[in-house]
Amino acid sequence: MIRVTGDTHGEEIRFYEENMVGEHSWTKDDYLMICGDFGYIFRNSPYERIFLDKLEEKPYTICFVDGNHENFPAIYEYPKEKWNGGYVHRIRKNIVHLMRGQVYTIEGKTFFTMGGGYSRDRMYRKPGVSWWPQEMPSNDEYREATQNLKEVGNRVDYILSHTAPKEVVNRMNRTCDENELELNGFFDWLMYEVEFKQWFFGHWHSDIGIDGGKFRAVWFDVCEIK
Ligand SMILES: [Fe+2]
């Protein structure tokens, strides 16, 4: 079973039973996908690495797209490898970072991933300590995304991202930051040019479905992909 949840922000409580109901019964055949702001590689400290080691003891696979609150240089230090058809950073044997613009096939379902986002709280953060410029995708990452999508005929089963199309954000009665519009606009293009069943995203710290659930904002909810 593949399950999707939202921003975990390095909070250990997210793996407590009350926040992830049934998690104790998940097996090696299960996947948990996190829609950005993973946050367990943020201070890049021994304490965080001990918690990652604890997560490594779990039988299931943890996958995450990056959000805006991530320590990108620390994530990029992990080995890059091919995994289920797309590139990942291998964090632990059962933990992978789903890189931007990739298409993966897992349990016969295809996933397009595109992390990144803009930190509205950037002014309260310190570059290289609590904020990193790689939070927004580069031109190369946009190019790789469109190329990889083209190779699968602009058709996937699921899209996983951190932020969302502008049109969807507005329908949540939220507004995009002008510094994030490039990415929101790219997603606006995707929502019309790419055929997909469902799009999951984090960032907005909301659990809400839009368009009958075709677009699903996730935070604490754990959604099953059937
Ligand atoms: Fe977040």
Short mmCIF file of C-alpha atoms and ligand atoms in Angstrom, two decimals, residues 7 9 37 69 162 203 205, ligand 1:
data_model
loop_
_atom_site.label_atom_id
_atom_site.label_comp_id
_atom_site.label_asym_id
_atom_site.label_seq_id
_atom_site.Cartn_x
_atom_site.Cartn_y
_atom_site.Cartn_z
CA ASP A 7 4.88 18.33 5.95
CA HIS A 9 9.08 19.31 9.68
CA ASP A 37 9.23 19.94 4.45
CA HIS A 69 12.21 24.22 4.72
CA HIS A 162 5.19 20.68 -2.14
CA HIS A 203 3.06 23.43 2.04
CA HIS A 205 -0.62 23.00 6.29
FE FE B 1 5.66 23.35 5.93
#
